[in-house]
Each structure stands twice: as structure tokens, then as C-alpha cells.
PDB file of C-alpha atoms in Angstrom:
ATOM      1  CA  ASP A   1      -3.303  55.453 -96.496  1.00 66.00           C
ATOM      2  CA  GLN A   2      -0.314  54.537 -93.820  1.00 76.00           C
ATOM      3  CA  GLN A   3      -2.302  54.684 -90.189  1.00 90.00           C
ATOM      4  CA  VAL A   4       0.502  54.279 -88.611  1.00 94.00           C
ATOM      5  CA  LYS A   5       3.954  56.632 -89.058  1.00 94.00           C
ATOM      6  CA  GLN A   6       7.717  56.105 -88.511  1.00 95.00           C
ATOM      7  CA  ASN A   7       8.555  58.959 -89.789  1.00 91.00           C
ATOM      8  CA  SER A   8      12.623  58.288 -89.099  1.00 94.00           C
ATOM      9  CA  PRO A   9      13.924  55.310 -90.947  1.00 94.00           C
ATOM     10  CA  SER A  10      17.183  55.122 -89.175  1.00 96.00           C
ATOM     11  CA  LEU A  11      19.027  56.144 -85.608  1.00 97.00           C
ATOM     12  CA  SER A  12      21.922  55.748 -84.670  1.00 98.00           C
ATOM     13  CA  VAL A  13      22.986  56.541 -80.647  1.00 98.00           C
ATOM     14  CA  GLN A  14      26.186  55.370 -78.735  1.00 98.00           C
ATOM     15  CA  GLU A  15      26.430  52.515 -76.339  1.00 97.00           C
ATOM     16  CA  GLY A  16      25.200  54.047 -72.550  1.00 97.00           C
ATOM     17  CA  ARG A  17      22.498  56.583 -73.953  1.00 98.00           C
ATOM     18  CA  ILE A  18      19.184  56.935 -74.494  1.00 98.00           C
ATOM     19  CA  SER A  19      17.896  55.902 -77.799  1.00 98.00           C
ATOM     20  CA  ILE A  20      14.256  57.219 -78.492  1.00 98.00           C
ATOM     21  CA  LEU A  21      12.338  55.576 -81.207  1.00 98.00           C
ATOM     22  CA  ASN A  22       8.561  57.616 -82.303  1.00 98.00           C
ATOM     23  CA  CYS A  23       5.505  56.572 -83.598  1.00 97.00           C
ATOM     24  CA  ASP A  24       2.491  58.693 -85.149  1.00 97.00           C
ATOM     25  CA  TYR A  25      -1.584  57.261 -85.434  1.00 96.00           C
ATOM     26  CA  THR A  26      -4.158  58.714 -87.637  1.00 95.00           C
ATOM     27  CA  ASN A  27      -6.955  56.520 -86.213  1.00 92.00           C
ATOM     28  CA  SER A  28      -8.562  57.186 -82.773  1.00 92.00           C
ATOM     29  CA  MET A  29      -9.907  54.147 -82.880  1.00 92.00           C
ATOM     30  CA  PHE A  30      -6.820  52.486 -81.642  1.00 92.00           C
ATOM     31  CA  ASP A  31      -6.801  51.229 -78.622  1.00 91.00           C
ATOM     32  CA  TYR A  32      -3.487  48.678 -78.255  1.00 93.00           C
ATOM     33  CA  PHE A  33      -0.305  49.466 -79.476  1.00 95.00           C
ATOM     34  CA  LEU A  34       2.506  47.325 -80.130  1.00 95.00           C
ATOM     35  CA  TRP A  35       6.363  47.311 -80.403  1.00 97.00           C
ATOM     36  CA  TYR A  36       8.157  44.799 -82.145  1.00 97.00           C
ATOM     37  CA  LYS A  37      11.672  44.430 -83.107  1.00 97.00           C
ATOM     38  CA  LYS A  38      13.618  42.324 -85.847  1.00 94.00           C
ATOM     39  CA  TYR A  39      17.061  41.393 -86.656  1.00 92.00           C
ATOM     40  CA  PRO A  40      18.322  40.864 -89.833  1.00 86.00           C
ATOM     41  CA  ALA A  41      17.121  36.963 -91.465  1.00 82.00           C
ATOM     42  CA  GLU A  42      14.406  36.803 -88.140  1.00 87.00           C
ATOM     43  CA  GLY A  43      10.869  37.209 -87.640  1.00 91.00           C
ATOM     44  CA  PRO A  44       9.588  40.378 -85.933  1.00 94.00           C
ATOM     45  CA  THR A  45       9.820  39.044 -81.956  1.00 94.00           C
ATOM     46  CA  PHE A  46       7.506  41.524 -79.640  1.00 94.00           C
ATOM     47  CA  LEU A  47       9.551  43.917 -77.237  1.00 96.00           C
ATOM     48  CA  ILE A  48       6.679  45.822 -75.310  1.00 96.00           C
ATOM     49  CA  SER A  49       3.128  47.133 -75.263  1.00 95.00           C
ATOM     50  CA  ILE A  50       0.592  49.428 -74.427  1.00 95.00           C
ATOM     51  CA  SER A  51      -2.844  49.687 -73.425  1.00 93.00           C
ATOM     52  CA  SER A  52      -5.070  53.318 -74.496  1.00 93.00           C
ATOM     53  CA  ILE A  53      -5.652  53.784 -70.831  1.00 93.00           C
ATOM     54  CA  LYS A  54      -2.550  54.023 -69.824  1.00 94.00           C
ATOM     55  CA  ASP A  55       0.153  56.578 -70.684  1.00 95.00           C
ATOM     56  CA  LYS A  56       3.522  54.784 -69.799  1.00 97.00           C
ATOM     57  CA  ASN A  57       4.836  50.869 -69.394  1.00 97.00           C
ATOM     58  CA  GLU A  58       7.885  49.962 -68.823  1.00 97.00           C
ATOM     59  CA  ASP A  59      10.367  46.270 -68.901  1.00 96.00           C
ATOM     60  CA  GLY A  60      13.293  46.850 -67.763  1.00 97.00           C
ATOM     61  CA  ARG A  61      15.646  48.580 -70.223  1.00 98.00           C
ATOM     62  CA  PHE A  62      12.271  49.787 -72.158  1.00 98.00           C
ATOM     63  CA  THR A  63       9.511  51.718 -71.803  1.00 98.00           C
ATOM     64  CA  VAL A  64       7.145  53.032 -74.112  1.00 98.00           C
ATOM     65  CA  PHE A  65       4.834  56.531 -73.896  1.00 98.00           C
ATOM     66  CA  LEU A  66       1.719  57.266 -74.956  1.00 97.00           C
ATOM     67  CA  ASN A  67       0.149  60.501 -75.984  1.00 97.00           C
ATOM     68  CA  LYS A  68      -3.260  60.164 -77.327  1.00 95.00           C
ATOM     69  CA  SER A  69      -4.188  63.700 -77.834  1.00 95.00           C
ATOM     70  CA  ALA A  70      -1.332  64.404 -80.163  1.00 96.00           C
ATOM     71  CA  LYS A  71      -1.931  60.487 -81.304  1.00 96.00           C
ATOM     72  CA  HIS A  72       1.573  59.765 -80.775  1.00 97.00           C
ATOM     73  CA  LEU A  73       3.828  56.783 -79.212  1.00 97.00           C
ATOM     74  CA  SER A  74       7.108  56.446 -78.336  1.00 98.00           C
ATOM     75  CA  LEU A  75      10.330  53.783 -77.447  1.00 98.00           C
ATOM     76  CA  HIS A  76      13.025  55.212 -75.063  1.00 98.00           C
ATOM     77  CA  ILE A  77      16.138  52.411 -74.723  1.00 98.00           C
ATOM     78  CA  VAL A  78      17.694  53.263 -71.084  1.00 97.00           C
ATOM     79  CA  PRO A  79      20.958  52.036 -71.827  1.00 97.00           C
ATOM     80  CA  SER A  80      20.894  51.327 -75.382  1.00 98.00           C
ATOM     81  CA  GLN A  81      23.204  48.546 -75.918  1.00 97.00           C
ATOM     82  CA  PRO A  82      24.900  46.793 -79.272  1.00 96.00           C
ATOM     83  CA  GLY A  83      22.534  44.273 -79.026  1.00 96.00           C
ATOM     84  CA  ASP A  84      19.521  46.198 -79.432  1.00 97.00           C
ATOM     85  CA  SER A  85      21.086  47.116 -82.814  1.00 97.00           C
ATOM     86  CA  ALA A  86      17.446  46.043 -84.730  1.00 97.00           C
ATOM     87  CA  VAL A  87      14.685  47.437 -86.949  1.00 95.00           C
ATOM     88  CA  TYR A  88      12.366  48.605 -84.563  1.00 97.00           C
ATOM     89  CA  PHE A  89       8.309  48.648 -86.148  1.00 96.00           C
ATOM     90  CA  CYS A  90       5.478  50.262 -84.396  1.00 96.00           C
ATOM     91  CA  ALA A  91       1.886  48.420 -84.567  1.00 94.00           C
ATOM     92  CA  ALA A  92      -1.493  49.688 -83.308  1.00 93.00           C
ATOM     93  CA  SER A  93      -4.495  47.536 -83.246  1.00 89.00           C
ATOM     94  CA  VAL A  94      -8.329  47.946 -82.661  1.00 84.00           C
ATOM     95  CA  VAL A  95     -10.539  45.060 -82.246  1.00 76.00           C
ATOM     96  CA  ASN A  96      -8.847  42.333 -84.655  1.00 71.00           C
ATOM     97  CA  ASP A  97      -7.330  44.875 -86.546  1.00 80.00           C
ATOM     98  CA  MET A  98      -3.599  45.647 -86.569  1.00 86.00           C
ATOM     99  CA  ARG A  99      -1.541  47.836 -88.505  1.00 90.00           C
ATOM    100  CA  PHE A 100       2.383  48.592 -88.578  1.00 92.00           C
ATOM    101  CA  GLY A 101       4.770  51.241 -89.175  1.00 93.00           C
ATOM    102  CA  ALA A 102       7.621  51.231 -91.808  1.00 92.00           C
ATOM    103  CA  GLY A 103      10.402  51.055 -89.242  1.00 94.00           C
ATOM    104  CA  THR A 104      13.127  52.279 -88.204  1.00 96.00           C
ATOM    105  CA  ARG A 105      16.501  51.205 -87.898  1.00 96.00           C
ATOM    106  CA  LEU A 106      18.349  51.624 -85.006  1.00 98.00           C
ATOM    107  CA  THR A 107      22.537  51.415 -84.108  1.00 98.00           C
ATOM    108  CA  VAL A 108      24.207  51.162 -81.489  1.00 98.00           C
ATOM    109  CA  LYS A 109      27.524  51.633 -81.754  1.00 96.00           C
ATOM    110  CA  PRO A 110      30.158  50.826 -79.084  1.00 93.00           C
TER     111      PRO A 110
ATOM    112  CA  ASP B   1       8.241  28.138 -76.938  1.00 68.00           C
ATOM    113  CA  VAL B   2       6.135  29.354 -79.858  1.00 67.00           C
ATOM    114  CA  LYS B   3       7.114  28.754 -83.223  1.00 90.00           C
ATOM    115  CA  VAL B   4       6.247  29.475 -86.675  1.00 95.00           C
ATOM    116  CA  THR B   5       8.094  28.263 -89.050  1.00 95.00           C
ATOM    117  CA  GLN B   6       7.796  29.147 -93.055  1.00 95.00           C
ATOM    118  CA  SER B   7       8.768  26.304 -95.708  1.00 89.00           C
ATOM    119  CA  SER B   8      11.298  28.776 -97.598  1.00 91.00           C
ATOM    120  CA  ARG B   9      13.378  31.285 -96.825  1.00 93.00           C
ATOM    121  CA  TYR B  10      14.594  32.288-100.145  1.00 95.00           C
ATOM    122  CA  LEU B  11      12.315  31.320-103.420  1.00 96.00           C
ATOM    123  CA  VAL B  12      13.205  32.503-106.653  1.00 97.00           C
ATOM    124  CA  LYS B  13      10.536  32.094-109.526  1.00 97.00           C
ATOM    125  CA  ARG B  14       9.556  32.965-112.738  1.00 97.00           C
ATOM    126  CA  THR B  15       6.004  34.965-113.865  1.00 97.00           C
ATOM    127  CA  GLY B  16       2.936  33.008-114.136  1.00 97.00           C
ATOM    128  CA  GLU B  17       4.635  30.579-111.743  1.00 97.00           C
ATOM    129  CA  LYS B  18       1.651  29.175-109.488  1.00 97.00           C
ATOM    130  CA  VAL B  19       3.574  30.098-106.139  1.00 97.00           C
ATOM    131  CA  PHE B  20       3.701  28.037-102.820  1.00 97.00           C
ATOM    132  CA  LEU B  21       4.359  29.610 -99.749  1.00 97.00           C
ATOM    133  CA  GLU B  22       3.986  27.492 -96.417  1.00 97.00           C
ATOM    134  CA  CYS B  23       3.757  28.223 -92.966  1.00 97.00           C
ATOM    135  CA  VAL B  24       2.780  25.642 -89.591  1.00 97.00           C
ATOM    136  CA  GLN B  25       2.754  26.813 -86.557  1.00 96.00           C
ATOM    137  CA  ASP B  26       3.119  24.675 -82.846  1.00 94.00           C
ATOM    138  CA  MET B  27       1.340  26.457 -80.616  1.00 89.00           C
ATOM    139  CA  ASP B  28      -2.839  25.685 -81.083  1.00 91.00           C
ATOM    140  CA  HIS B  29      -3.278  29.382 -82.523  1.00 91.00           C
ATOM    141  CA  GLU B  30      -6.432  29.679 -83.810  1.00 91.00           C
ATOM    142  CA  ASN B  31      -5.055  33.151 -85.730  1.00 91.00           C
ATOM    143  CA  MET B  32      -3.094  33.030 -88.596  1.00 94.00           C
ATOM    144  CA  PHE B  33      -1.766  35.750 -91.147  1.00 95.00           C
ATOM    145  CA  TRP B  34       0.200  36.201 -94.142  1.00 97.00           C
ATOM    146  CA  TYR B  35       2.036  39.843 -94.750  1.00 96.00           C
ATOM    147  CA  ARG B  36       4.579  41.183 -96.818  1.00 95.00           C
ATOM    148  CA  GLN B  37       7.124  43.566 -95.910  1.00 92.00           C
ATOM    149  CA  ASP B  38       8.221  46.228 -98.523  1.00 91.00           C
ATOM    150  CA  PRO B  39      10.661  48.728 -97.969  1.00 85.00           C
ATOM    151  CA  GLY B  40       9.131  51.893 -96.335  1.00 83.00           C
ATOM    152  CA  LEU B  41       5.848  50.491 -96.817  1.00 86.00           C
ATOM    153  CA  GLY B  42       6.281  48.465 -93.650  1.00 85.00           C
ATOM    154  CA  LEU B  43       3.863  44.672 -93.064  1.00 90.00           C
ATOM    155  CA  ARG B  44       1.022  45.624 -94.800  1.00 93.00           C
ATOM    156  CA  LEU B  45      -1.654  41.876 -94.666  1.00 93.00           C
ATOM    157  CA  ILE B  46      -2.859  40.021 -97.321  1.00 96.00           C
ATOM    158  CA  TYR B  47      -4.507  37.443 -95.634  1.00 96.00           C
ATOM    159  CA  PHE B  48      -5.875  36.559 -92.510  1.00 93.00           C
ATOM    160  CA  SER B  49      -7.263  33.217 -90.742  1.00 94.00           C
ATOM    161  CA  TYR B  50      -9.714  32.607 -87.614  1.00 90.00           C
ATOM    162  CA  ASP B  51     -10.305  29.554 -87.943  1.00 91.00           C
ATOM    163  CA  VAL B  52     -10.021  26.619 -90.030  1.00 94.00           C
ATOM    164  CA  LYS B  53     -11.079  26.606 -93.764  1.00 93.00           C
ATOM    165  CA  MET B  54     -11.966  30.573 -92.481  1.00 92.00           C
ATOM    166  CA  LYS B  55     -10.112  33.544 -94.168  1.00 94.00           C
ATOM    167  CA  GLU B  56     -11.312  37.394 -94.545  1.00 93.00           C
ATOM    168  CA  LYS B  57      -9.106  39.540 -96.468  1.00 94.00           C
ATOM    169  CA  GLY B  58      -6.684  41.868 -95.724  1.00 92.00           C
ATOM    170  CA  ASP B  59      -5.461  45.416 -97.300  1.00 90.00           C
ATOM    171  CA  ILE B  60      -3.588  43.694-100.257  1.00 94.00           C
ATOM    172  CA  PRO B  61      -5.531  40.951-101.257  1.00 96.00           C
ATOM    173  CA  GLU B  62      -5.442  41.066-104.982  1.00 96.00           C
ATOM    174  CA  GLY B  63      -3.096  38.482-106.699  1.00 96.00           C
ATOM    175  CA  TYR B  64      -3.171  36.637-104.262  1.00 97.00           C
ATOM    176  CA  SER B  65      -5.339  33.656-102.516  1.00 97.00           C
ATOM    177  CA  VAL B  66      -5.045  31.051 -99.168  1.00 97.00           C
ATOM    178  CA  SER B  67      -5.715  28.054 -97.798  1.00 97.00           C
ATOM    179  CA  ARG B  68      -6.334  26.930 -93.928  1.00 97.00           C
ATOM    180  CA  GLU B  69      -7.124  22.962 -93.760  1.00 96.00           C
ATOM    181  CA  LYS B  70      -5.732  22.282 -91.200  1.00 96.00           C
ATOM    182  CA  LYS B  71      -5.302  24.944 -87.980  1.00 96.00           C
ATOM    183  CA  GLU B  72      -1.311  24.237 -87.899  1.00 96.00           C
ATOM    184  CA  ARG B  73      -1.234  25.763 -90.721  1.00 97.00           C
ATOM    185  CA  PHE B  74      -1.555  28.627 -93.221  1.00 98.00           C
ATOM    186  CA  SER B  75      -0.617  28.325 -97.011  1.00 97.00           C
ATOM    187  CA  LEU B  76      -0.070  31.605 -99.399  1.00 98.00           C
ATOM    188  CA  ILE B  77      -1.015  30.902-103.103  1.00 98.00           C
ATOM    189  CA  LEU B  78       0.470  33.293-105.970  1.00 97.00           C
ATOM    190  CA  GLU B  79      -1.884  31.837-108.887  1.00 94.00           C
ATOM    191  CA  SER B  80       0.496  33.480-111.416  1.00 97.00           C
ATOM    192  CA  ALA B  81       3.858  35.406-109.978  1.00 97.00           C
ATOM    193  CA  SER B  82       3.894  38.531-110.872  1.00 97.00           C
ATOM    194  CA  THR B  83       7.513  40.968-110.975  1.00 97.00           C
ATOM    195  CA  ASN B  84       5.762  43.256-108.724  1.00 96.00           C
ATOM    196  CA  GLN B  85       5.337  40.432-105.999  1.00 97.00           C
ATOM    197  CA  THR B  86       8.771  39.968-105.042  1.00 97.00           C
ATOM    198  CA  SER B  87       8.817  40.789-101.509  1.00 96.00           C
ATOM    199  CA  MET B  88       9.535  39.703 -98.251  1.00 94.00           C
ATOM    200  CA  TYR B  89       6.787  37.394 -96.667  1.00 97.00           C
ATOM    201  CA  LEU B  90       6.061  36.855 -93.142  1.00 96.00           C
ATOM    202  CA  CYS B  91       3.612  34.536 -91.731  1.00 97.00           C
ATOM    203  CA  ALA B  92       2.185  34.687 -88.262  1.00 95.00           C
ATOM    204  CA  SER B  93       0.207  33.600 -85.489  1.00 93.00           C
ATOM    205  CA  SER B  94      -2.130  34.507 -82.375  1.00 89.00           C
ATOM    206  CA  HIS B  95      -4.511  33.038 -80.007  1.00 85.00           C
ATOM    207  CA  ARG B  96      -7.941  34.110 -80.614  1.00 79.00           C
ATOM    208  CA  GLY B  97      -9.036  37.339 -79.221  1.00 69.00           C
ATOM    209  CA  GLY B  98      -8.135  39.942 -81.617  1.00 58.00           C
ATOM    210  CA  ALA B  99      -5.517  41.958 -82.410  1.00 57.00           C
ATOM    211  CA  LYS B 100      -4.529  42.463 -78.868  1.00 65.00           C
ATOM    212  CA  ASN B 101      -3.365  39.662 -78.326  1.00 72.00           C
ATOM    213  CA  ILE B 102       0.728  39.351 -79.142  1.00 86.00           C
ATOM    214  CA  GLN B 103       1.081  38.045 -82.956  1.00 90.00           C
ATOM    215  CA  TYR B 104       4.617  35.708 -83.157  1.00 91.00           C
ATOM    216  CA  PHE B 105       6.246  35.396 -86.536  1.00 95.00           C
ATOM    217  CA  GLY B 106       8.317  33.279 -88.698  1.00 96.00           C
ATOM    218  CA  ALA B 107      11.836  34.040 -89.967  1.00 94.00           C
ATOM    219  CA  GLY B 108      10.307  35.270 -93.118  1.00 95.00           C
ATOM    220  CA  THR B 109      10.289  33.845 -97.203  1.00 96.00           C
ATOM    221  CA  ARG B 110      12.212  36.200 -99.658  1.00 95.00           C
ATOM    222  CA  LEU B 111      10.322  35.811-102.588  1.00 97.00           C
ATOM    223  CA  SER B 112      11.877  37.394-105.991  1.00 97.00           C
ATOM    224  CA  VAL B 113      10.044  36.874-109.310  1.00 97.00           C
ATOM    225  CA  LEU B 114      12.285  37.529-112.233  1.00 96.00           C
TER     226      LEU B 114
END
């Protein structure tokens, strides 16, 4: 039973446009959410996070939005760059339990 | 710079073999984790450890065991490898304090069991 779902296995956008990656979760006890980025032949690396007491967190070109009532979070990348092409994993946690989504492969075309 | 090193990038083993996957971290992290990554399933937790000689089962521990004799090293053991254990294995570490602490990952070991 996957508690964190990324329903889009892949996303393709043009360089300079916005990329929006989505994530849904089922456990309302989750109180901390993270996005990881994974390049081929490398392990996932932390990108950005958000606590459940916030609804938005911004870091440069990356913004994460949290909608607790809908149990939904999204990652916005503006503007998208070819170097952003990677697999993005959403994760949700409570206490010592962290759950990951299946990942979305983002391709940014020049 | 945090470094999590997994001993092998690629490994090919035969069914029934005992397989050791090694992971070393250099940041004095208390927590260490083993995941497997399969297409469409994301990262699934196999085992984790919060301290030396301490281990806890994750979601899919069957067919695996772990060892943590030193703080920096966490080993995953496949007692008798089977073809359904063909996967990408990822090790991670983090500071104590629960899942809010960022996990740092190794590059992964792609294991094929024939």
C-alpha cells in the first residue's frame, strides 16, 4: 500500500518554462515533506523540504507547495533548465518513518 | 561534504549465493538505512539502524539481514540470493532526530541475481 504517490511517471517541458511535479499522500499524520533529485548513476540528493505548518517554501528556482486538506504537494521549477533533467522523488515523514513516491522523470528540452 | 560510499556499483550473483552489500558514511551519522528501488515502486525500506549493533525492520525485510558493528558501516546481507532480489540497492545515512533529518544517499548498487 503506497502511502506516497507520484502519478506521473514522466514529464517533458521546454527550457525556460515552468515544471510542475505532483505528489499525493494518504497518511494525514505525515508532518514533513521532502523532494529529492536523482541523476543516472548517482544516489538521490536532497532538494527542498516543507513542514506541515507551512504551505509554501521557496529556494531559488524551486518552490514546494503543500495543501494539507487535499493531501497534495507540488514542486515548481521556474525557469526550467536542461540540467534539471532527472528523476524527482517525493517523500513524506512522521517521527522515524519516511515514505517515498515512485518518482517522476523530468526532461527539459533545450 | 557528506559522503556515503557503497562498495560496488554493479554486482552479478547466482541464485542461492550469500551476498554482502557494504556501505560506509563519513559524517558520524547515527542513522543508517538500506532501501531497494524498483520501477514504479519508488524506494522501499529494507532495514534501518539507529545505533551500533541496533537494527529495525523496514517494510520488506524478508530474505535480508543487516549488520552494524561500527558506527560508520552498515552491511546488507542476502542470505540466499533469489532472482526477485534483482534490484537497485541504496544506502543512506542521517543524523539522529527522526525522519525530519535529511538522508544522504550512496550512488547505489545494481544487483543482478541469475
